[in-house]
Coordinates of C-alpha atoms and ligand atoms in Angstrom, one line a residue:
X1069 CA 184.1 74.9 33.2
X1070 CA 184.7 78.8 33.4
X1071 CA 187.4 79.6 30.8
X1072 CA 190.0 82.9 30.8
X1073 CA 187.6 84.2 28.2
X1074 CA 184.7 83.6 29.8
X1075 CA 186.1 85.3 33.1
X1076 CA 187.1 88.3 31.2
X1077 CA 183.9 88.6 30.3
X1078 CA 182.5 88.4 33.2
X1079 CA 184.8 90.7 34.4
X1080 CA 183.1 93.5 32.3
X1081 CA 179.7 92.7 32.9
X1082 CA 179.6 92.6 36.1
X1083 CA 181.8 95.3 36.2
X1084 CA 184.5 94.1 38.5
X1085 CA 187.2 96.2 39.7
X1086 CA 189.4 94.4 41.9
X1087 CA 190.2 90.5 41.5
X1088 CA 191.2 88.4 44.8
X1089 CA 194.2 85.8 43.9
X1090 CA 193.5 83.2 46.4
X1091 CA 195.8 80.1 47.7
X1092 CA 196.0 78.5 51.1
X1093 CA 199.4 78.3 53.6
X1094 CA 200.4 74.8 54.5
X1095 CA 198.2 75.3 58.1
X1096 CA 195.2 76.0 55.7
X1097 CA 194.6 79.3 56.3
X1098 CA 193.5 81.8 53.0
X1099 CA 195.8 83.9 51.4
X1100 CA 195.1 87.1 49.6
X1101 CA 196.4 89.3 46.8
X1102 CA 194.2 91.8 45.5
X1103 CA 194.7 93.0 42.0
X1104 CA 192.9 95.7 39.7
X1105 CA 190.8 93.8 37.4
X1106 CA 192.6 95.8 34.5
X1107 CA 195.3 93.4 35.4
X1108 CA 193.7 89.9 35.0
X1109 CA 194.8 89.4 31.1
X1110 CA 198.5 89.6 32.7
X1111 CA 197.9 87.3 35.6
X1112 CA 196.6 84.8 33.4
X1113 CA 199.4 85.0 30.8
X1114 CA 202.3 85.5 33.1
X1115 CA 201.4 84.9 36.5
X1116 CA 201.3 88.0 39.7
X1117 CA 204.4 87.4 41.6
X1118 CA 204.8 87.5 45.1
X1119 CA 206.7 87.5 48.3
X1120 CA 206.6 83.4 49.1
X1121 CA 209.0 83.6 52.3
X1122 CA 205.9 85.6 54.4
X1123 CA 203.6 82.8 54.1
X1124 CA 204.0 80.2 56.7
X1125 CA 206.1 77.3 55.6
X1126 CA 206.6 78.3 51.9
X1127 CA 209.5 79.5 51.5
X1128 CA 213.3 80.3 52.7
X1129 CA 213.7 84.4 52.8
X1130 CA 216.4 83.8 50.0
X1131 CA 214.3 81.8 47.6
X1132 CA 211.1 83.7 48.4
X1133 CA 209.6 84.8 44.3
X1134 CA 206.6 82.8 43.7
X1135 CA 204.5 83.1 40.8
X1136 CA 200.4 83.0 41.5
X1137 CA 199.0 81.2 38.3
X1138 CA 194.8 81.7 38.7
X1139 CA 192.8 79.0 38.0
X1140 CA 189.8 80.3 35.8
X1141 CA 187.3 77.6 36.4
X1142 CA 187.3 79.0 40.3
X1143 CA 186.4 82.3 39.4
X1144 CA 183.4 83.6 41.7
X1145 CA 182.1 87.1 42.2
X1146 CA 182.2 88.2 46.0
X1147 CA 178.6 88.8 46.7
X1148 CA 179.3 91.0 49.8
X1149 CA 181.1 93.5 47.9
X1150 CA 178.9 96.2 46.8
X1151 CA 179.5 97.5 43.1
X1152 CA 179.3 101.1 43.6
X1153 CA 182.7 100.6 45.4
X1154 CA 184.5 98.4 43.3
X1155 CA 183.0 94.7 42.4
X1156 CA 185.4 92.1 43.7
X1157 CA 185.9 88.3 42.4
X1158 CA 188.0 85.9 43.6
X1159 CA 190.7 83.3 41.5
X1160 CA 192.0 80.0 43.5
X1161 CA 195.5 79.9 42.2
X1162 CA 198.1 77.6 41.7
X1163 CA 201.6 78.1 42.9
X1164 CA 204.3 78.6 40.8
X1165 CA 208.6 78.2 41.6
X1166 CA 209.6 81.3 39.6
X1167 CA 212.8 79.9 39.4
X1168 CA 212.5 76.8 37.9
X1169 CA 208.6 77.5 36.1
X1170 CA 207.3 73.9 37.5
X1171 CA 204.6 74.2 40.3
X1172 CA 206.1 74.8 43.7
X1173 CA 205.9 71.7 46.2
X1174 CA 204.8 73.1 48.8
X1175 CA 201.1 74.3 47.3
X1176 CA 198.5 72.7 49.3
X1177 CA 197.0 72.4 46.5
X1178 CA 199.7 70.6 44.1
X1179 CA 199.9 68.1 47.2
X1180 CA 196.0 67.5 46.5
X1181 CA 196.6 67.2 42.8
X1182 CA 199.3 64.7 43.2
X1183 CA 197.5 62.6 45.1
X1184 CA 194.9 62.9 42.7
X1185 CA 197.0 61.9 39.7
X1186 CA 198.2 58.8 41.4
X1187 CA 194.5 57.8 41.7
X1188 CA 194.1 58.8 37.8
X1189 CA 196.9 56.0 37.1
X1190 CA 194.7 53.1 38.6
X1191 CA 191.6 54.4 36.8
X1192 CA 190.1 56.3 39.4
X1193 CA 188.4 60.0 39.7
X1194 CA 187.9 60.7 43.3
X1195 CA 184.7 62.6 44.6
X1196 CA 184.3 64.2 48.4
X1197 CA 181.6 65.6 49.8
X1198 CA 181.9 67.4 53.7
X1199 CA 179.4 68.3 56.2
X1200 CA 181.5 71.2 58.0
X1201 CA 180.5 72.1 61.2
X1202 CA 181.1 75.3 63.0
X1203 CA 179.7 77.8 65.9
X1204 CA 178.6 81.4 65.7
X1205 CA 179.4 82.9 68.9
X1206 CA 179.1 86.7 70.0
X1207 CA 181.5 88.9 69.7
X1208 CA 182.1 92.0 72.5
X1209 CA 182.0 95.2 71.8
X1210 CA 185.7 95.6 70.6
X1211 CA 184.7 93.4 68.2
X1212 CA 186.9 90.7 69.5
X1213 CA 185.5 87.0 69.9
X1214 CA 183.8 85.4 72.9
X1215 CA 182.8 81.7 73.4
X1216 CA 178.9 83.6 74.6
X1217 CA 176.6 81.7 72.6
X1218 CA 174.8 84.3 70.0
X1219 CA 171.3 82.0 70.5
X1220 CA 170.3 82.1 73.8
X1221 CA 169.9 85.3 74.5
X1222 CA 166.9 85.7 72.4
X1223 CA 164.1 84.3 74.1
X1224 CA 164.2 87.6 76.7
X1225 CA 164.6 89.4 73.7
X1226 CA 162.0 92.3 74.0
X1227 CA 162.1 92.7 70.2
X1228 CA 163.2 88.9 69.6
X1229 CA 164.7 87.7 66.3
X1230 CA 165.8 84.8 65.3
X1231 CA 169.8 86.1 64.3
X1232 CA 171.4 83.1 64.0
X1233 CA 169.1 81.6 61.4
X1234 CA 168.9 85.0 59.9
X1235 CA 172.7 84.6 59.4
X1236 CA 172.5 80.8 58.0
X1237 CA 170.4 81.8 55.5
X1238 CA 172.5 84.5 54.2
X1239 CA 175.1 82.3 54.6
X1240 CA 173.6 79.6 52.2
X1241 CA 172.2 82.2 49.5
X1242 CA 175.8 84.1 49.9
X1243 CA 176.9 80.7 49.1
X1244 CA 174.8 79.9 46.1
X1245 CA 175.4 83.1 44.3
X1246 CA 179.1 82.1 44.5
X1247 CA 178.3 78.9 42.5
X1248 CA 177.8 76.6 45.8
X1249 CA 175.1 74.0 45.8
X1250 CA 173.9 73.5 49.0
X1251 CA 172.2 70.3 49.6
X1252 CA 170.7 71.1 53.5
X1253 CA 171.6 73.1 56.5
X1254 CA 170.9 72.0 60.1
X1255 CA 171.0 73.7 63.7
X1256 CA 173.8 71.0 65.2
X1257 CA 173.2 69.0 68.9
X1258 CA 175.1 71.5 70.3
X1259 CA 174.0 75.1 71.5
X1260 CA 175.2 77.6 68.8
X1261 CA 176.3 74.8 66.4
X1262 CA 175.1 74.5 62.4
X1263 CA 176.3 72.6 60.0
X1264 CA 176.3 73.0 55.9
X1265 CA 176.4 70.3 53.7
X1266 CA 177.6 71.1 50.1
X1267 CA 177.1 68.7 47.0
X1268 CA 179.1 66.1 46.4
X1269 CA 181.8 66.7 43.5
X1270 CA 185.8 65.8 42.4
X1271 CA 188.0 66.3 45.6
X1272 CA 189.9 69.0 44.1
X1273 CA 186.7 71.1 43.4
X1274 CA 185.7 70.0 47.1
X1275 CA 189.1 71.0 48.0
X1276 CA 188.5 74.8 47.3
X1277 CA 185.4 74.8 48.5
X1278 CA 186.1 74.2 52.1
X1279 CA 188.6 77.1 51.8
X1280 CA 185.8 79.2 50.6
X1281 CA 183.8 78.0 52.2
X1282 CA 185.4 79.0 55.7
X1283 CA 186.0 82.7 54.8
X1284 CA 182.8 82.9 53.3
X1285 CA 181.1 81.4 57.2
X1286 CA 183.5 84.0 58.8
X1287 CA 182.5 87.2 56.6
X1288 CA 178.7 87.1 56.7
X1289 CA 179.3 86.4 60.4
X1290 CA 180.9 89.2 61.1
X1291 CA 178.5 91.4 59.6
X1292 CA 176.3 90.4 61.5
X1293 CA 178.7 91.0 64.5
X1294 CA 179.3 87.4 65.2
X1295 CA 182.5 85.2 65.1
X1296 CA 182.0 81.9 63.7
X1297 CA 184.6 79.6 64.5
X1298 CA 185.7 76.1 62.6
X1299 CA 187.4 75.6 65.9
X1300 CA 187.1 72.2 66.9
X1301 CA 186.0 72.1 70.6
X1302 CA 185.4 75.6 71.1
X1303 CA 183.5 74.8 74.5
X1304 CA 183.7 71.5 77.0
X1305 CA 181.9 69.0 77.5
X1306 CA 179.1 69.3 74.7
X1307 CA 179.5 68.5 71.0
X1308 CA 182.7 69.5 69.3
X1309 CA 182.8 70.7 65.5
X1310 CA 183.9 68.0 63.0
X1311 CA 183.9 67.6 59.2
X1312 CA 182.7 64.0 58.3
X1313 CA 183.9 63.5 54.6
X1314 CA 182.1 61.4 52.0
X1315 CA 184.7 59.5 49.3
X1316 CA 184.2 57.4 46.6
X1317 CA 186.1 56.7 43.2
X1318 CA 184.9 56.4 40.3
X1319 CA 185.5 54.5 36.8
X1320 CA 184.6 55.2 33.4
X1321 CA 181.9 57.2 35.2
X1322 CA 180.7 54.0 37.0
X1323 CA 181.1 54.2 41.0
X1324 CA 184.4 51.9 42.1
X1325 CA 182.7 51.9 45.3
X1326 CA 179.7 50.1 44.6
X1327 CA 179.3 46.4 44.6
X1328 CA 178.5 42.6 46.1
X1329 CA 180.4 42.6 49.6
X1330 CA 179.0 44.0 53.3
X1331 CA 176.6 47.0 53.0
X1332 CA 176.7 47.1 48.9
X1333 CA 180.8 47.2 48.7
X1334 CA 183.0 46.8 46.3
X1335 CA 186.7 45.2 47.0
X1336 CA 187.7 48.3 46.2
X1337 CA 185.5 50.3 48.8
X1338 CA 187.0 48.0 51.5
X1339 CA 190.1 47.7 50.3
X1340 CA 190.0 51.7 50.4
X1341 CA 188.9 51.5 53.9
X1342 CA 191.3 49.3 55.0
X1343 CA 194.3 51.6 54.1
X1344 CA 192.5 54.4 56.3
X1345 CA 192.3 52.3 58.9
X1346 CA 195.8 51.3 58.8
X1347 CA 197.2 54.9 58.1
X1348 CA 194.5 56.4 60.6
X1349 CA 196.8 57.4 63.5
X1350 CA 199.4 58.9 60.7
X1351 CA 196.4 60.9 59.1
X1352 CA 195.0 62.5 62.1
X1353 CA 197.9 64.6 62.2
X1354 CA 196.8 66.1 59.1
X1355 CA 193.1 66.2 59.6
X1356 CA 193.0 67.4 63.5
X1357 CA 196.1 69.1 63.4
X1358 CA 195.7 71.2 66.4
X1359 CA 195.9 70.4 70.1
X1360 CA 192.1 71.4 70.4
X1361 CA 191.8 68.7 67.9
X1362 CA 192.2 66.1 70.2
X1363 CA 190.1 67.3 72.9
X1364 CA 186.7 66.4 70.6
X1365 CA 188.2 63.1 69.6
X1366 CA 187.1 61.4 72.9
X1367 CA 184.3 59.9 74.2
X1368 CA 180.8 60.6 74.3
X1369 CA 180.5 63.5 71.9
X1370 CA 179.3 61.8 68.7
X1371 CA 183.2 62.0 67.6
X1372 CA 185.4 59.1 67.1
X1373 CA 187.6 57.3 69.2
X1374 CA 188.4 54.3 67.8
X1375 CA 189.8 52.3 64.4
X1376 CA 187.0 49.9 63.6
X1377 CA 184.0 50.7 61.1
X1378 CA 180.6 50.6 60.2
X1379 CA 177.6 50.6 59.1
X1380 CA 175.7 52.8 61.9
X1381 CA 177.4 53.5 64.7
X1382 CA 178.3 57.2 65.4
X1383 CA 181.4 56.0 67.5
X1384 CA 183.4 54.5 64.2
X1385 CA 186.1 56.0 62.3
X1386 CA 184.9 55.2 59.4
X1387 CA 180.9 54.6 58.9
X1388 CA 179.0 53.5 55.6
X1389 CA 175.6 55.9 55.1
X1390 CA 173.1 54.5 53.4
X1391 CA 172.8 54.8 49.7
X1392 CA 169.8 55.1 47.6
X1393 CA 171.4 53.9 44.4
X1394 CA 174.6 52.9 43.5
X1395 CA 176.1 56.0 42.0
X1396 CA 175.6 57.7 46.4
X1397 CA 177.7 54.9 47.5
X1398 CA 180.1 56.0 49.4
X1399 CA 182.0 56.1 52.6
X1400 CA 182.3 58.6 55.1
X1401 CA 185.2 59.6 57.4
X1402 CA 184.2 61.2 60.7
X1403 CA 187.1 62.0 62.0
X1404 CA 188.2 65.0 60.3
X1405 CA 187.5 68.3 61.8
X1406 CA 187.2 72.0 60.3
X1407 CA 191.0 73.2 61.6
X1408 CA 192.5 70.6 58.8
X1409 CA 193.8 72.2 55.2
X1410 CA 191.1 70.0 53.4
X1411 CA 194.2 69.8 50.2
X1412 CA 196.5 67.8 52.8
X1413 CA 193.7 66.5 54.4
X1414 CA 192.0 65.0 51.5
X1415 CA 195.6 63.9 49.8
X1416 CA 196.0 62.4 53.3
X1417 CA 192.8 60.4 53.0
X1418 CA 193.3 60.0 49.5
X1419 CA 197.1 58.0 49.7
X1420 CA 196.3 55.8 52.2
X1421 CA 193.0 54.6 50.8
X1422 CA 195.5 54.4 47.6
X1423 CA 198.0 52.2 49.4
X1424 CA 195.0 49.9 50.7
X1425 CA 194.1 49.2 46.9
X1426 CA 197.8 49.3 45.8
X1427 CA 198.6 46.4 48.6
X1428 CA 194.4 44.8 48.3
X1429 CA 193.9 45.0 52.1
X1430 CA 190.9 43.6 53.7
X1431 CA 189.1 45.5 55.9
X1432 CA 188.4 44.0 59.3
X1433 CA 184.8 43.4 60.4
X1434 CA 182.4 45.9 61.0
X1435 CA 181.6 47.0 64.2
X1436 CA 177.7 47.5 64.7
X1437 CA 177.3 48.1 68.4
X1438 CA 178.0 51.2 70.5
X1439 CA 181.8 51.2 70.8
X1440 CA 181.6 53.7 73.7
X1441 CA 179.9 51.1 75.4
X1442 CA 182.6 48.7 75.1
X1443 CA 184.4 47.9 78.0
X1444 CA 188.7 47.1 77.7
X1445 CA 188.6 43.4 77.3
X1446 CA 186.0 43.7 74.9
X1447 CA 187.9 46.5 72.9
X1448 CA 190.3 44.1 73.1
X1449 CA 188.7 41.0 71.7
X1450 CA 187.6 43.1 68.7
X1451 CA 191.6 44.4 68.5
X1452 CA 190.5 47.7 68.0
X1453 CA 192.9 50.4 68.6
X1454 CA 192.0 54.3 69.3
X1455 CA 193.4 57.3 67.9
X1456 CA 196.4 59.2 68.8
X1457 CA 195.3 61.4 71.9
X1458 CA 196.9 64.4 71.3
X1459 CA 198.9 66.3 68.5
X1460 CA 202.4 65.0 69.9
X1461 CA 201.4 61.5 69.2
X1462 CA 199.6 62.1 66.2
X1463 CA 202.5 63.8 64.8
X1464 CA 204.9 61.1 65.8
X1465 CA 202.6 58.6 63.7
X1466 CA 202.9 60.4 60.6
X1467 CA 207.1 61.1 61.2
X1468 CA 206.9 56.5 60.9
X1469 CA 204.4 56.6 57.9
X1470 CA 206.3 56.7 54.0
X1471 CA 202.8 56.5 52.9
X1472 CA 200.9 59.7 54.4
X1473 CA 204.1 61.5 55.2
X1474 CA 205.3 60.3 51.6
X1475 CA 202.1 61.9 50.3
X1476 CA 202.9 65.5 51.5
X1477 CA 206.2 65.6 49.2
X1478 CA 209.5 66.5 50.8
X1479 CA 208.6 69.9 51.7
X1480 CA 205.6 70.3 52.9
X1481 CA 206.0 67.5 55.2
X1482 CA 208.9 68.5 56.6
X1483 CA 207.3 71.8 57.3
X1484 CA 203.9 70.4 58.3
X1485 CA 206.2 68.3 61.1
X1486 CA 208.4 70.9 62.1
X1487 CA 205.2 73.8 62.8
X1488 CA 203.2 70.7 64.3
X1489 CA 206.1 69.4 67.0
X1490 CA 206.2 73.8 68.0
X1491 CA 203.0 73.8 68.5
X1492 CA 202.8 70.6 70.5
X1493 CA 205.3 71.8 72.2
X1494 CA 204.0 75.4 73.3
X1495 CA 201.1 74.0 74.6
X1496 CA 203.1 71.5 76.9
X1497 CA 205.2 74.4 78.5
X1498 CA 201.9 76.5 79.0
X1499 CA 200.2 75.5 82.2
X1500 CA 195.9 76.0 82.0
X1501 CA 193.6 77.6 83.6
X1502 CA 192.0 74.0 84.4
X1503 CA 195.3 72.9 86.3
X1504 CA 195.7 75.8 88.3
X1505 CA 191.7 75.5 89.8
X1506 CA 192.4 71.9 89.9
X1507 CA 196.1 72.3 91.8
X1508 CA 196.6 75.0 93.3
X1509 CA 195.0 75.4 96.2
X1510 CA 194.5 71.4 96.9
X1511 CA 198.9 71.6 97.1
Ligands
LIG1902 N1 179.8 67.1 65.6 C1 179.6 65.6 65.7 C2 181.9 65.3 65.7 O1 182.3 66.5 66.3 C3 179.2 65.1 64.8 C4 177.9 65.4 65.2 C5 176.8 64.8 64.0 O2 177.1 65.4 62.4 N2 175.9 63.4 64.2 O3 181.7 64.4 64.7
LIG1903 MG1 175.4 65.3 58.7
LIG1904 MG1 177.0 67.2 61.7
LIG1905 MG1 178.0 62.8 59.1

């Protein structure tokens, strides 16, 4: 845990000239305010004022003054910034409402903190570990992203160079320099697709990590004239990018998910899991928040479609990964994708799981076969529901779900639903290339 004094000392020792104060908007986009490093003390004491009216979903114009309060434990030097032209570091901030002096309830980080407080009331801390997947694509001559894979030209090149694995290595080094514990990284199923896993941590730190991870990956890729995208399904008919999220609750330092039930799960774990299954349609609106997210959630591409759980098959919404020791017992939600706001996504999973615990829900039987192979009759026989088929249906489910919507708080809940309904309507009024290809000459 880094304290304010330690941060100030590091700023001096590491010759940091600029501090980037980082936070995210409701849609999960990372925002930055840059200040000269000699303002650090003031930033800790008084906070830094900014105009919240220009941030998506934050405030209305007439109440626009917000204050950023840096969290010293999140201090990290940005390794790609050269000391010679001014080293830079970042601090993740909480957002404070200047008129009340209280945390701003529209701050996604605050929404997650509320969910964690609720867990704490039950005596639990929450651990999370994500598996974000992404694609690397070439950029065009003007520097704009394309959907052309960066790794298929290499084979014929005169001076062959595995650009992608160089970039991946550099991404990992950069993340490690910023304090990430990288567990593994590998080429994913699809061409040009990668996954980097980082070690589990408490849910707040993990959400901070996901937000940071996305901009670091993009920044390093851009230095190699590549575009990294966390768009869930950038290329049709191949695997999309998910962000599987592993979770466990700890109580007094012990893993409360480990127990005598199915596959070493405790009653607590099974109720938590049942809560997520019950609220899955509403959670989807938050963890899979784009129109494009639903193009990933289709059968045949290792992404979940059915509201079920299993210890092995990857077509289920929740999987129980094998664990070597009790401390590692956990469940894996396979539906989230990396376009989500990690703070809001994690908060929604936690609130749904805690609801399952509070209501002592029983988990349904696990499904051990490949559900993609089930016919409709078999799906009905097992009483398996499907996830929402599009963003509009997911947002409808969210609007009807007091637990998940309530967990977002009035401000974020309202703004989120409004933004997503608008996004879906915008999609509906559009006509895609696919429709033109399919219908223009036929009719
Ligand atoms: N890309 C797949 C998804 O969309 C997951 C593939 C995997 O990790 N096995 O979730
Ligand atoms: Mg994985
Ligand atoms: Mg994967
Ligand atoms: Mg996984």
